[in-house]
Every structure is written in C-alpha cells, then in structure tokens.
Short mmCIF file of C-alpha atoms in Angstrom, two decimals:
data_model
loop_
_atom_site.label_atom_id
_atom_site.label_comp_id
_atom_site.label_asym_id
_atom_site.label_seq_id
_atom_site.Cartn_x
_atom_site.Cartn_y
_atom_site.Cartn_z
CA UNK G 1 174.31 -22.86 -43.99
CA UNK G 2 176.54 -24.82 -45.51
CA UNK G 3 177.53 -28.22 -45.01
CA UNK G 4 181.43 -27.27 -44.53
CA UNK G 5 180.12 -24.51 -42.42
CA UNK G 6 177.73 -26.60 -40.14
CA UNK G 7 180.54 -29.81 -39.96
CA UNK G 8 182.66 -27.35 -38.34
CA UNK G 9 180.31 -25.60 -35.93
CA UNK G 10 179.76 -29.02 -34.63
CA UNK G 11 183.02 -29.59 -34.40
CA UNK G 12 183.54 -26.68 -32.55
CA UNK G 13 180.87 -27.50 -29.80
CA UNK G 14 181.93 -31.12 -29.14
CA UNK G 15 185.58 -29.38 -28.35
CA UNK G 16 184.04 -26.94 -26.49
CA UNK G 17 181.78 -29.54 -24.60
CA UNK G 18 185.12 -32.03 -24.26
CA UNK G 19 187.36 -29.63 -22.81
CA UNK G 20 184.64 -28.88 -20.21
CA UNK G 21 183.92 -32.36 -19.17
CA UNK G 22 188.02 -32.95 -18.63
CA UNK G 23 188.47 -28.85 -17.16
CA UNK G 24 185.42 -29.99 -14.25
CA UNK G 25 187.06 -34.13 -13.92
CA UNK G 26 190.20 -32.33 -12.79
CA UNK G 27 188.08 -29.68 -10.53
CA UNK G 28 186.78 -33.29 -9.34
CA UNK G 29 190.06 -34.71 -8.93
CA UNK G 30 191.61 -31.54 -7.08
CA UNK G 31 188.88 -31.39 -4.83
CA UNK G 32 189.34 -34.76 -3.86
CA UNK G 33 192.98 -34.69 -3.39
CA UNK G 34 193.22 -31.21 -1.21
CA UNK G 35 190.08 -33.37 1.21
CA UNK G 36 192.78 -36.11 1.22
CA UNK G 37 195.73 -34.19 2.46
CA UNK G 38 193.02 -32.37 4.86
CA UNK G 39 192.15 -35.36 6.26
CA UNK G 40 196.21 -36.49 7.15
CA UNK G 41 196.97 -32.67 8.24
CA UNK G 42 193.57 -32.76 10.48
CA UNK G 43 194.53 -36.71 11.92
CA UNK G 44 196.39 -34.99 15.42
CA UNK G 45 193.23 -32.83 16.47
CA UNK G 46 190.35 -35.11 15.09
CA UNK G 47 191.87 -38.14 17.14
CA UNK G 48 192.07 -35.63 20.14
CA UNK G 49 188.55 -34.08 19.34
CA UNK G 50 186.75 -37.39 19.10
CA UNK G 51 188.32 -38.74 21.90
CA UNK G 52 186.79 -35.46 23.88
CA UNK G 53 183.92 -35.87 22.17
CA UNK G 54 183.54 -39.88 23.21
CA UNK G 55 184.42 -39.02 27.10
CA UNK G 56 181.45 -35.83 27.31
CA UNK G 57 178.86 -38.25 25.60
CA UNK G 58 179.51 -40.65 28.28
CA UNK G 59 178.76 -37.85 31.31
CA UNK G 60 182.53 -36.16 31.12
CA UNK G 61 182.56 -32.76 30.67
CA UNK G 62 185.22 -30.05 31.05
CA UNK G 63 187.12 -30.22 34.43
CA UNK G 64 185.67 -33.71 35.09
CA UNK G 65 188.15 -36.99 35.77
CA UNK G 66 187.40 -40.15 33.53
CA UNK G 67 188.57 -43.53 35.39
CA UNK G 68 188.44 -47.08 34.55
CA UNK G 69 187.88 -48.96 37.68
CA UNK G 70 189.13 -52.10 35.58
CA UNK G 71 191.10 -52.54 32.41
CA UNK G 72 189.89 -51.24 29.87
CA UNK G 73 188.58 -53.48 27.17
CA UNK G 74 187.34 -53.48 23.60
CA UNK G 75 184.87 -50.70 24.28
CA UNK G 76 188.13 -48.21 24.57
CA UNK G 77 188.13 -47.33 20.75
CA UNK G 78 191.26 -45.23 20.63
CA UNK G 79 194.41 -45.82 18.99
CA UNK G 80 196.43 -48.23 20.40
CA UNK G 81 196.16 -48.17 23.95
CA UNK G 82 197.16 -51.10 26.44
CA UNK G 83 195.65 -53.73 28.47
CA UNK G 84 198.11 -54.46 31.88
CA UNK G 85 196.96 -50.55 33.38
CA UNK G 86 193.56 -48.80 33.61
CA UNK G 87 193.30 -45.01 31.85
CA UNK G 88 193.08 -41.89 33.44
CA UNK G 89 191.20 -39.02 31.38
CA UNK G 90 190.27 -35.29 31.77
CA UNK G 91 190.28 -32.23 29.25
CA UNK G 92 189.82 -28.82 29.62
CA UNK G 93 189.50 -25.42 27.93
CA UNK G 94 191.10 -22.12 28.39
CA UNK G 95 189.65 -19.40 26.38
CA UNK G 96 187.95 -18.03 29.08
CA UNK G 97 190.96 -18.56 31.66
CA UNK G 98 194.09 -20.26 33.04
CA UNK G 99 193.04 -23.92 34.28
CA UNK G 100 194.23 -25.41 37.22
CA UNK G 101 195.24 -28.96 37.50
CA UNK G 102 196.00 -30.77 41.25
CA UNK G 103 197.86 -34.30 41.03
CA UNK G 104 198.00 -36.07 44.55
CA UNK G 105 201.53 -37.40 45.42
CA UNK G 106 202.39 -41.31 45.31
CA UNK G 107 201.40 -43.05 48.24
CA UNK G 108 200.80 -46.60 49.81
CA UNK G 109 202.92 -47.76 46.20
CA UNK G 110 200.69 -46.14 43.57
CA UNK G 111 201.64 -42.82 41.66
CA UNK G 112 200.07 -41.67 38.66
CA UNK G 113 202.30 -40.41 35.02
CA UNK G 114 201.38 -39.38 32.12
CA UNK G 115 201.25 -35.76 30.03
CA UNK G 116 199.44 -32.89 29.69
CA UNK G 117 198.95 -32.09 25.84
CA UNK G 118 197.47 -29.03 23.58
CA UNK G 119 194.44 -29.96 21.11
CA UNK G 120 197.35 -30.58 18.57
CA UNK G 121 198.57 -33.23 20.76
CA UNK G 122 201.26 -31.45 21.77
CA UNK G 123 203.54 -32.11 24.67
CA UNK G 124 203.53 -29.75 27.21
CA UNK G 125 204.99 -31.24 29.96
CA UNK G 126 205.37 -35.13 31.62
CA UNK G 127 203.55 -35.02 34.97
CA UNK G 128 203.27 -37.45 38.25
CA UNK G 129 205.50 -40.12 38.96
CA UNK G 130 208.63 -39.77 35.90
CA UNK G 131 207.28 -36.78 35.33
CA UNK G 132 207.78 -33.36 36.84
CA UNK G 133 206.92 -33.02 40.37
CA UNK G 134 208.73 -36.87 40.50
CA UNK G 135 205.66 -38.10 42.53
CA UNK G 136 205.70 -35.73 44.70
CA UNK G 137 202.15 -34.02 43.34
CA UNK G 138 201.51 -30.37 42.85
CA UNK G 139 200.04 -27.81 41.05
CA UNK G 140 200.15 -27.20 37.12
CA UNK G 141 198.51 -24.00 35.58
CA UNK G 142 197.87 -23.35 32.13
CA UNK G 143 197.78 -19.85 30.98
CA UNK G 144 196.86 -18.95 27.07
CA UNK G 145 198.98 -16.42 24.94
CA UNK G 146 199.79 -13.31 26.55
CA UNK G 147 198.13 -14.10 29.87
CA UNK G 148 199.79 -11.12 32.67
CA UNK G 149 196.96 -11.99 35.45
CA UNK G 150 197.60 -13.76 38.38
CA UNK G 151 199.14 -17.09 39.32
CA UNK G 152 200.12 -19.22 41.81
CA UNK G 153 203.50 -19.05 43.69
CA UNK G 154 205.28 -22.58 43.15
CA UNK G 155 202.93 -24.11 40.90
CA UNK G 156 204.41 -25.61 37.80
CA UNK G 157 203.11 -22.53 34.99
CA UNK G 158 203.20 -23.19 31.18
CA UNK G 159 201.55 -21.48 27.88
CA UNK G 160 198.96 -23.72 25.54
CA UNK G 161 198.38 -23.12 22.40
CA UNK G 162 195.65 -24.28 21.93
CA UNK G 163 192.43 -23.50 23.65
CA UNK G 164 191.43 -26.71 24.20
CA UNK G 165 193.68 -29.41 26.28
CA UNK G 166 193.54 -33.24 27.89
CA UNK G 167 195.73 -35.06 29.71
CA UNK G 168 195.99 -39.21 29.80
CA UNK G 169 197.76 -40.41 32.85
CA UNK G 170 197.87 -44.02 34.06
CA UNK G 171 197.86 -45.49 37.30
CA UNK G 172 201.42 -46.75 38.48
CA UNK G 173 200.38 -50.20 39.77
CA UNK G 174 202.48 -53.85 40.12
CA UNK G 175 199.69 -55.53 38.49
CA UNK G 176 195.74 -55.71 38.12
CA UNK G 177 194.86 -56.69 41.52
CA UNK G 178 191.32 -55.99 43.08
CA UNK G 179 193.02 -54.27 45.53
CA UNK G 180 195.64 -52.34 43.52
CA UNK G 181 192.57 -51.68 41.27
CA UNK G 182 190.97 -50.06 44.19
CA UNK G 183 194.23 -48.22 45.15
CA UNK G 184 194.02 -46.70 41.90
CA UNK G 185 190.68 -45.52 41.85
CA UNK G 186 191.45 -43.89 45.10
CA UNK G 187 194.55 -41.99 44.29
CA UNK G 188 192.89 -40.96 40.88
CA UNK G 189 189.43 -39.06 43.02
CA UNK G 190 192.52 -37.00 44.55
CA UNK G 191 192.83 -35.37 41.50
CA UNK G 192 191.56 -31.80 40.66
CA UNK G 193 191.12 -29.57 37.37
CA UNK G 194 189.40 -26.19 37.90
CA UNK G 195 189.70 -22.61 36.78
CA UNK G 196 192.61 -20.41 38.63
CA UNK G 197 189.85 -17.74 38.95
CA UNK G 198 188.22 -20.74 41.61
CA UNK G 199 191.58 -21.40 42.96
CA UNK G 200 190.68 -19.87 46.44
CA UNK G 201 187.38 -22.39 46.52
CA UNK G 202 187.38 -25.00 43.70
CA UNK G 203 184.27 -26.28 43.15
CA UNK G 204 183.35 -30.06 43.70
CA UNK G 205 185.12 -32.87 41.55
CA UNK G 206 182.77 -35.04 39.15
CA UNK G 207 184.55 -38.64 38.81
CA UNK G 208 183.28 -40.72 36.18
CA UNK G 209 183.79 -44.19 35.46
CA UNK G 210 184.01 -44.98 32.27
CA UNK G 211 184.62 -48.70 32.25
CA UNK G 212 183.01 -50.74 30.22
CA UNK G 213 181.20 -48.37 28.54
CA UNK G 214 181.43 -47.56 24.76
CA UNK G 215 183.71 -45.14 24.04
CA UNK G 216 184.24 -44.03 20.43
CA UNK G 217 187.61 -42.21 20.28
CA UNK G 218 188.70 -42.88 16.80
CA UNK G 219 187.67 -40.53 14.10
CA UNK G 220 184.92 -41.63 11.31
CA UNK G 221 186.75 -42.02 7.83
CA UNK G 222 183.34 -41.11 5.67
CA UNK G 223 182.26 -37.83 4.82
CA UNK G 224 181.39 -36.45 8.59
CA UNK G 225 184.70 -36.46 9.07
CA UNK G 226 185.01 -32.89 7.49
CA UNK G 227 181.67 -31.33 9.14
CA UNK G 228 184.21 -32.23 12.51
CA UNK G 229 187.16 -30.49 11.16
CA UNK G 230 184.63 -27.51 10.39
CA UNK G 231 183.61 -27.55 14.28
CA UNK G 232 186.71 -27.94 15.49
CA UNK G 233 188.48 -25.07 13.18
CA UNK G 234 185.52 -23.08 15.00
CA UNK G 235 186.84 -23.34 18.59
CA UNK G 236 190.64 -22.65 18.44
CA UNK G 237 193.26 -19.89 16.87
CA UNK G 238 194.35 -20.42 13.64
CA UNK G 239 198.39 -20.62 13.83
CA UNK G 240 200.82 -19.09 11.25
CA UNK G 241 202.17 -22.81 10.08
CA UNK G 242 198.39 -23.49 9.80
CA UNK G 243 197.57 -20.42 7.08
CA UNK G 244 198.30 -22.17 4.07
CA UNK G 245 196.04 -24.79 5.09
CA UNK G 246 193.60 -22.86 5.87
CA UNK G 247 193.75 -21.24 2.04
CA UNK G 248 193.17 -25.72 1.39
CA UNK G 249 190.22 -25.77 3.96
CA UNK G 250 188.48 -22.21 1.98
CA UNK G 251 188.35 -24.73 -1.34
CA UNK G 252 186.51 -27.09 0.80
CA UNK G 253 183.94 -24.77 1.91
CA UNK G 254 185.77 -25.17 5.62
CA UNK G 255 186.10 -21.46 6.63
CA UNK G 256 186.37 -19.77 10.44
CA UNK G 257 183.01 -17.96 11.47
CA UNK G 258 181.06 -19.68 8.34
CA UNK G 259 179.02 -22.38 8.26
CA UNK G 260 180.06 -25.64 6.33
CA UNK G 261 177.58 -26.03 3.69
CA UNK G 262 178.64 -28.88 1.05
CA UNK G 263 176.70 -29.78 -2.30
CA UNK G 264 175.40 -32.82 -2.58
CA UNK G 265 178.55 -33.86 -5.21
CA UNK G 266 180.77 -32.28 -2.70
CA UNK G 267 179.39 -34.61 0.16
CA UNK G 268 180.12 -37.55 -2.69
CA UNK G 269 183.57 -36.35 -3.28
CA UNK G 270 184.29 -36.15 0.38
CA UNK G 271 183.02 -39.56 1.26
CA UNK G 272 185.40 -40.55 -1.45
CA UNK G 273 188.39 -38.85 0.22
CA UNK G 274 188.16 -39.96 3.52
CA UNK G 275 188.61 -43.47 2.97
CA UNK G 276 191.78 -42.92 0.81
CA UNK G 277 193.57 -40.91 3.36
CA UNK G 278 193.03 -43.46 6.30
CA UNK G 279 194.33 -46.09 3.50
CA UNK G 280 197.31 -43.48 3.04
CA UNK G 281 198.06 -42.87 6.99
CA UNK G 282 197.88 -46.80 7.04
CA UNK G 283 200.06 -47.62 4.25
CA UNK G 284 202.86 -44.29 5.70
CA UNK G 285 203.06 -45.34 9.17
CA UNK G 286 203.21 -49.19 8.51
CA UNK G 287 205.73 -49.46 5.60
CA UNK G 288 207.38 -46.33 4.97
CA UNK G 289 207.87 -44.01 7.33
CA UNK G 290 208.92 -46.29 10.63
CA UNK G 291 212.61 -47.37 10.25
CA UNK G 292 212.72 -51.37 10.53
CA UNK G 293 214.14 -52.54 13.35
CA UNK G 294 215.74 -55.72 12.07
CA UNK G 295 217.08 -56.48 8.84
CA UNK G 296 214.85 -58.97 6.47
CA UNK G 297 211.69 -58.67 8.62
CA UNK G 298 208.55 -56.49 8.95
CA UNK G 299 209.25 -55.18 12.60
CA UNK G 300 209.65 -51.93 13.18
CA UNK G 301 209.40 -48.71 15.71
CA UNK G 302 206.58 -47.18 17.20
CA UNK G 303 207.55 -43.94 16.23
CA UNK G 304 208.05 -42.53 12.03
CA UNK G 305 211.58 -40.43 12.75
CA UNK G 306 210.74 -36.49 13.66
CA UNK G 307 208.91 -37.11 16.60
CA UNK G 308 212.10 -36.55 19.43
CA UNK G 309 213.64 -34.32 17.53
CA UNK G 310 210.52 -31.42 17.66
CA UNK G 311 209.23 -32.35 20.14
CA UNK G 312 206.40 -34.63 18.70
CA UNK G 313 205.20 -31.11 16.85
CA UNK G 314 207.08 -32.16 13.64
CA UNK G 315 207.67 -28.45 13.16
CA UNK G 316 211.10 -27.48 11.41
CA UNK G 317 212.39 -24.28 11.02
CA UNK G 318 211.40 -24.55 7.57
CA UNK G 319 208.61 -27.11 7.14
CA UNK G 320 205.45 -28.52 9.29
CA UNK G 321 205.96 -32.36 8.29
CA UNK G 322 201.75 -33.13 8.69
CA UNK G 323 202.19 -36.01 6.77
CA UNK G 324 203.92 -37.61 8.81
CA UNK G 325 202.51 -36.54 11.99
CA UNK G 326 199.35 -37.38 10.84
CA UNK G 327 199.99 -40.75 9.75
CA UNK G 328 202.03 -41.15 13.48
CA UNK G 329 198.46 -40.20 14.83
CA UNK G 330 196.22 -42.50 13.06
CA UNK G 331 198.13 -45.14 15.16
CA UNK G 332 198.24 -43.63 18.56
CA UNK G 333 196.78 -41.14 20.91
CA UNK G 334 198.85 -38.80 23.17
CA UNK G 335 202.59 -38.16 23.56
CA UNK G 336 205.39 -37.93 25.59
CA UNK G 337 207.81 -35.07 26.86
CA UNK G 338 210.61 -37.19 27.81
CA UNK G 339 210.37 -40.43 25.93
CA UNK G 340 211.60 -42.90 28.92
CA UNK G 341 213.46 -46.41 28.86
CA UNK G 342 210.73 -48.12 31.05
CA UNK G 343 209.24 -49.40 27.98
CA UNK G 344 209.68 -50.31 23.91
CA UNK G 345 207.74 -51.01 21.29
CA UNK G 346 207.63 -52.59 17.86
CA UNK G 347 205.00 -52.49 15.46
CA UNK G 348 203.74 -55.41 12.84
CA UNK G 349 201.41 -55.17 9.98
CA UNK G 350 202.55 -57.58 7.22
CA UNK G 351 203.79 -61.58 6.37
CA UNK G 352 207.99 -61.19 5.29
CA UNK G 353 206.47 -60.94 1.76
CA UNK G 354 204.68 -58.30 2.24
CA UNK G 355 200.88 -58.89 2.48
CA UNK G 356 198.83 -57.36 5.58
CA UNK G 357 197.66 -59.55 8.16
CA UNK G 358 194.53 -60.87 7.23
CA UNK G 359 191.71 -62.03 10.32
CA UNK G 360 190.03 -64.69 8.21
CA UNK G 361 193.67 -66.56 7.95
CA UNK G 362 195.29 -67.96 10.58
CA UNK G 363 198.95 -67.21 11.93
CA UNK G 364 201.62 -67.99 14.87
CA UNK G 365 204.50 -66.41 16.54
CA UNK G 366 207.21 -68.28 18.02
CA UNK G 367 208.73 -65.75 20.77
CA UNK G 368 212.31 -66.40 21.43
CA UNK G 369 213.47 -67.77 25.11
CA UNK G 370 214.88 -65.44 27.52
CA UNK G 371 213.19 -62.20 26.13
CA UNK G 372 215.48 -59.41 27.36
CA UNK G 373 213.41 -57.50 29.64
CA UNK G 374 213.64 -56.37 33.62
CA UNK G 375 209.52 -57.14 33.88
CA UNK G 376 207.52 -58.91 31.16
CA UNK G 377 206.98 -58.69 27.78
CA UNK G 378 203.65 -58.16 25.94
CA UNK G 379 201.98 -58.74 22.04
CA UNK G 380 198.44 -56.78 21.28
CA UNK G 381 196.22 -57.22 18.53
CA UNK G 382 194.55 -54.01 17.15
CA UNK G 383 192.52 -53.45 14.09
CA UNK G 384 193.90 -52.21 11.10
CA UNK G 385 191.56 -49.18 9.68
CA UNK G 386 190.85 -48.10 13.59
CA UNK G 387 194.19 -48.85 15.36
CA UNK G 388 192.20 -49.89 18.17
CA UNK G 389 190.98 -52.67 19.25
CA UNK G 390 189.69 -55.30 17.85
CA UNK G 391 185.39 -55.03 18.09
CA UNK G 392 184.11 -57.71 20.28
CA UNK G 393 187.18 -59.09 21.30
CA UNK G 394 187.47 -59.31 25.01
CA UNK G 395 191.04 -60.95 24.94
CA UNK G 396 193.63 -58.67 22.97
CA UNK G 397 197.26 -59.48 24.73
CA UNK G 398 199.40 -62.38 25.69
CA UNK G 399 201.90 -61.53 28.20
CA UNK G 400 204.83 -63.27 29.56
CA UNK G 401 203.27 -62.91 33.30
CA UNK G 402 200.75 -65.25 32.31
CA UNK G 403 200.76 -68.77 33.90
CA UNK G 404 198.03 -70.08 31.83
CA UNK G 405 200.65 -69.70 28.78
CA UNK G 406 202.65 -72.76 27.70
CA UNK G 407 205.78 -72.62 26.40
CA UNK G 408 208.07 -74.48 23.79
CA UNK G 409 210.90 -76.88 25.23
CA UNK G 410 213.34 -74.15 24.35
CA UNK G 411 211.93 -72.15 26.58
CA UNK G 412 210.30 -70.22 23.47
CA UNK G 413 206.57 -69.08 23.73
CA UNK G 414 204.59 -69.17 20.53
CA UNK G 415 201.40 -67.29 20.07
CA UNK G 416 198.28 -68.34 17.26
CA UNK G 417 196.48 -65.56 15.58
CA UNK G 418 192.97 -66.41 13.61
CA UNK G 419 189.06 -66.46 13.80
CA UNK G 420 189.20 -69.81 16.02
CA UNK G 421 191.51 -71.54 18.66
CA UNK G 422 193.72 -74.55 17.51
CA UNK G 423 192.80 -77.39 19.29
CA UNK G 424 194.49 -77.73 22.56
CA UNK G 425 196.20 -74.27 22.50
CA UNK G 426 193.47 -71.61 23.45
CA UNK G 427 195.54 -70.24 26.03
CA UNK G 428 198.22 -69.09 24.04
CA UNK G 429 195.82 -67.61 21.16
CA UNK G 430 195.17 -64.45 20.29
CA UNK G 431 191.52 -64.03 18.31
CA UNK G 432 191.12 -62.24 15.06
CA UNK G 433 188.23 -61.00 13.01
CA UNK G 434 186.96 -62.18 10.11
CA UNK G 435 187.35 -59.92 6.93
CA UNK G 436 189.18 -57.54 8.40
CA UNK G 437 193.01 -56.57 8.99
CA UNK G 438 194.61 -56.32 11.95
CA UNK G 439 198.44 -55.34 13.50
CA UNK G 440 200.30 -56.60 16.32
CA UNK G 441 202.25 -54.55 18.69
CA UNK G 442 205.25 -56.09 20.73
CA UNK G 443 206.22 -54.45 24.18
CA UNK G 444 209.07 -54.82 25.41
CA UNK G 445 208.53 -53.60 29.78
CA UNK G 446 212.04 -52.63 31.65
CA UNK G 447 214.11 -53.29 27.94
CA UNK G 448 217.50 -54.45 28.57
CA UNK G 449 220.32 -53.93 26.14
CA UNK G 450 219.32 -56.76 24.14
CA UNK G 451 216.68 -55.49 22.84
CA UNK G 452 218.65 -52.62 21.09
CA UNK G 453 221.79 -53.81 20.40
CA UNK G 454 221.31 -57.02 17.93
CA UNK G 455 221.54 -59.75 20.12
CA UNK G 456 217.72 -60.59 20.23
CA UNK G 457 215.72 -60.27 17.53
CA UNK G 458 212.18 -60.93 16.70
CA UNK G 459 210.46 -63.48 14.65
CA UNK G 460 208.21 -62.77 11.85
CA UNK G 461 204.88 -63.80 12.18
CA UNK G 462 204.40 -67.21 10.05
CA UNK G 463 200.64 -67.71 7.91
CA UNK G 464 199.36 -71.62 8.76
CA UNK G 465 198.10 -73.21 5.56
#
C-alpha cells in the first residue's frame, strides 16, 4: 500500500473513531439532562411517595392515622413543616374502591384543618375547622374516574386522580400544653378512613404515634431516586399532560409494566443527575422564581407565582409548568384549597450580596418592634439540600411567645444563627450546622395589614465577622 494511501486510511479511522467518542459524550450528556428534568417533573409525587413510604415503615399502613402526641422535632424529615402544632397523617388508595374518610367535629376548643390531596399533591378539598364542613365534622368520599356505584347521602363526594391519596391535618390548639396536647390526641383517635364497601361496619382504627421516631419524608437525591420514580409510575394512571414525559422516562429505561433495569454507566449517569436537579429546584425556588417581597433584600414569598391561579396543579390550558411546581415542592409538602389569611410566610436563603447562608459562619437578625401580627410571630431554621430540618437539632424556632427571649431597648428582638451560642445570649439563638447550608422561614400568625402593605419590613440577616 502506499504511503499516501495508508496516511489517509488512518486518517480516516481517527475521524471515524473522533466523531464516535463526541456522537456517545452527547448520548452521555442527553441522558443526563432528560434524568435532570425527570427528577424536577417527578419532585410533587416523590416528596408525597417518600413521605408514605416513611409513615408505613414506621407501622402506618393504608387507612391508619399517624399522630404526634408532642411536637414534632428533628426526626420529622419533610419539607418545611412547623414547630408550635403537632401533625396529623393518613393516606389511602383507591384502585380497588371509593375510600371513606370520618372527621369528628370541634369540641371542648380543639378542631382539626388541613386538606385532602391526590399523589400529585393536588388539592382536593380544605377539610375540618376553615375547611368544608366548618368544624362541624362529616363524611368525605373519594370515588376514582368513572365511579357510578353507590354513595353516601350527604357526605361531601369528590373524584381523585390519582390512585393513591394522604391528607395532613393539624390540631387547632392555643398552644402546646400537656393538656391541649392530650386534647389533641383525643380528637385525632375520632378520626376514621375506611373503604365505602365497609361503610355499613368499618373495621377497627389503628392510631399510631409517630413522635419521636425517625421519619424520612424527603426524597434521596442519588441514583435510587429513579428506581422510586420506576415504582411509583407502576401504581397510578398515566395522565394525558404526563405522555410526553413518559416518551422522557422510555429513554431512561423507566417504562409502565417493565422492570427498571439500568447499566452500570447508566446508574453513574443517574447518580450524576440527581444531585444537579436538587441544586436546580434549590437555586429556582430560592432566587428566581419567588417574587421578593421587599425591595433591596433577599425576602421573599412562600409560594413561586402559578400556584393560586391553578389551583396548585400549575396546569394551563396550554402548558404543565413542572418546573416550577417541582422546584415549589422541593421546599414544602402538601397544599391548600383556599389559601387563608390566618398565616404568612417569607422565605430566606442568602446575605444582601448574594451568598447562601452558610452553618459554619455565624449570623443575627434584628426583628423590628411591634411586628404586625394578631398572635405571634415565628423564624425556623431548615436545611438547605433537605428543606427540613436541621439533623440533630432539637431547637429550630424562636417565637415571639417566648418569655425566655430578650429583647432590644427598642423593643426590637434580635436572633443569632451559628454552630455555637454567643456568650450570654443562648436564649435568643438559633443553632446551625457545620458545613452545611441552611434557610430561614419567617411566619407571620393572624398578619395584619402591615405586613402587606409597606409599612413593616424585614431585616436582612447580617454575617458576624
């Protein structure tokens, strides 16, 4: 052969062996990115799923009622959740049936509210107290698509669309008292979930409490995270907004009625992927999607814009928003038919220039005097990557009810943030963690029109050199 001859044969195969290398980095790369927007789209049902999950490996199964006989504390892993009222927790399932669900009336000064929600973490309607039967109690039934059987005459009847459901209600108590504690636990073993087809003899209630004991609601951000979407895709109806996805989910191996079977590169890539999207979610719902709620500084709402106007579904008539319903979901778990005015929030992640709040540094809040509220007012700290709370941390909130807490001359209250207590001011600290980041949410309970209308504002959080 000649030399021109063999030059360009070898020529030839180095192309040949280039354009393969870049053709399978971009198979690489695609894979990646479609596990990255699976991850946000799946954020709604995986935080519902694990939190399902967390209850039933903790003795909870279907039809059961999960109780703290206390407040909760850092052993709740779920997304945001509050200190000042113990949870209430059941789910259900309805492929086989309708599902009945009994909530006791308010009595001797303690109701229960909260909402019953779809696997999607949809609203389907508020219940108890400011919900629909207004504290009076009564029955809800829950029928799935296309259900003609029969029902019961004055319950409250609505269509899931899901097969699987949960409800979170909370206890409507004046504060944490051992004996409004036990008031609570009372009214909540008067509640009853059970199949309609039982309706004429429901079977016995379990109760569970949960309290204290470790309950791992938030979703893992590694590569298991997609063998959950797998199981999960295998228990419910895929919906029409959901068939494009599902076209995603077939390029991942995730397919209805197969099994999940990943290569060992595929495992890699996914373990990759997860990661990124909870940084994504993170960086969305902190900084870009949540208006800010005053002008120059890093508060701002709860809730990314969307969420009201579907009716937390973030379904248009022409577009399913998942991104930013899944980022809304990485920070919190359940919603809410009829968003009330018994309480605010405001959300904080960053320093005014811009860099997330760090556990190994050390921080303080001054509160302004006269905070405009009807009740109290309340700051959290949750961790960053979970939304929850902080691990090991038995004291997450400062609250304005609390004598222990000194305030400034002025009447202002201000709150330290870091790894240890300044001297002399333990009571109105707030621990952090060490290497890692954390947020801070502000509630404002019973907001008067202060709070909305620019008279009071907020101040940022300050770093101590």
């Amino acid at each position: 052969m000649k030399k021109s001859s063999l030059l360009f044969l070898l020529a030839f195969i180095f192309i040949l062996q280039n354009s393969f290398a870049q053709s399978q980095e971009f198979e690489d790369e695609l894979f990646e990115y479609r596990a990255i927007e699976t991850a946000v789209w799946a954020m709604p049902f995986m935080n519902f799923k694990t939190y399902r999950d967390a209850l039933h490996d903790n003795g909870v199964d279907y039809n059961d009622v999960a109780y703290n006989s206390k407040i909760q504390n850092w052993k709740f892993q779920t997304a945001t959740p509050n200190n000042t009222t113990p949870y209430i927790h059941f789910y259900w399932n309805i492929q086989d049936g309708p599902i009945v669900i009994e909530l006791p009336k308010s009595e001797d000064g303690v109701g229960v509210f909260g909402t019953i929600m779809d696997a999607w973490q949809r609203p389907i309607d508020d219940v108890g107290a400011k919900g629909r039967d207004k504290g009076n109690g009564g029955k809800y039934v829950l029928i799935p698509e296309g259900y003609n059987g029969p029902l019961i005459p004055g319950a409250y009847t609505y269509t899931q669309r899901t097969n699987n459901g949960f409800c979170v209600l909370r206890p409507i108590i004046a504060n944490a008292s051992e004996e409004n504690l036990a008031k609570a636990t009372a009214i909540t073993k008067k509640i009853k979930v059970y199949p309609l087809s039982e309706a004429a003899n429901p079977p016995k209630m379990n109760y569970v409490d949960v309290y204290d004991k470790m309950l791992e609601c938030t979703p893992k951000m590694d590569e298991s995270l997609y063998e959950e979407i797998h199981a999960f895709i295998q228990e419910e109806p895929v919906e029409d907004m959901n068939l494009a996805f599902m076209g995603i989910l077939k390029q991942l191996g995730i397919e209805k009625n197969k099994p999940f079977q990943p290569t060992e590169k595929e495992k890699k890539l996914f373990a990759e992927a997860a990661p990124k999207a909870l940084e994504y979610m993170i960086n969305q719902y902190h900084r870009e999607l949540n208006p800010w709620m005053y002008e120059g500084k890093k508060w701002s709402v709860l809730v990314p814009p969307g969420a009201f106007e579907t009716d937390w579904t973030y379904e248009y008539p022409s577009v399913f928003d998942y991104n930013a319903k899944g980022s809304l979901y990485y920070a919190i778990i359940t919603s809410i038919k009829n968003y009330g005015s018994a309480t605010f929030y405001l959300d904080l992640a960053e320093t005014t220039d811009g860099q997330w709040l760090d556990g190994s540094s050390n921080y303080k809040l001054v509160v302004p005097a006269n905070v405009p509220v009807d009740n109290f007012w309340a700051v959290t700290t949750y961790d960053l990557e979970t939304a929850s709370y902080q691990r090991e941390i038995d004291k997450a909130t400062i609250d304005s009810n609390m004598s222990k807490v000194k305030k400034n001359k002025d009447g202002s209250t201000t709150i330290y943030f870091g790894p240890k207590a300044p001297k002399g001011k333990e009571a109105n600290w707030l621990p952090t963690v060490e290497g890692r980041r954390f947020f801070l949410l502000f509630r404002f309970y019973g907001p008067q029109k202060g709070v909305f209308d620019g008279s009071f504002e907020l101040n940022d959080i300050e770093k101590i050199k």
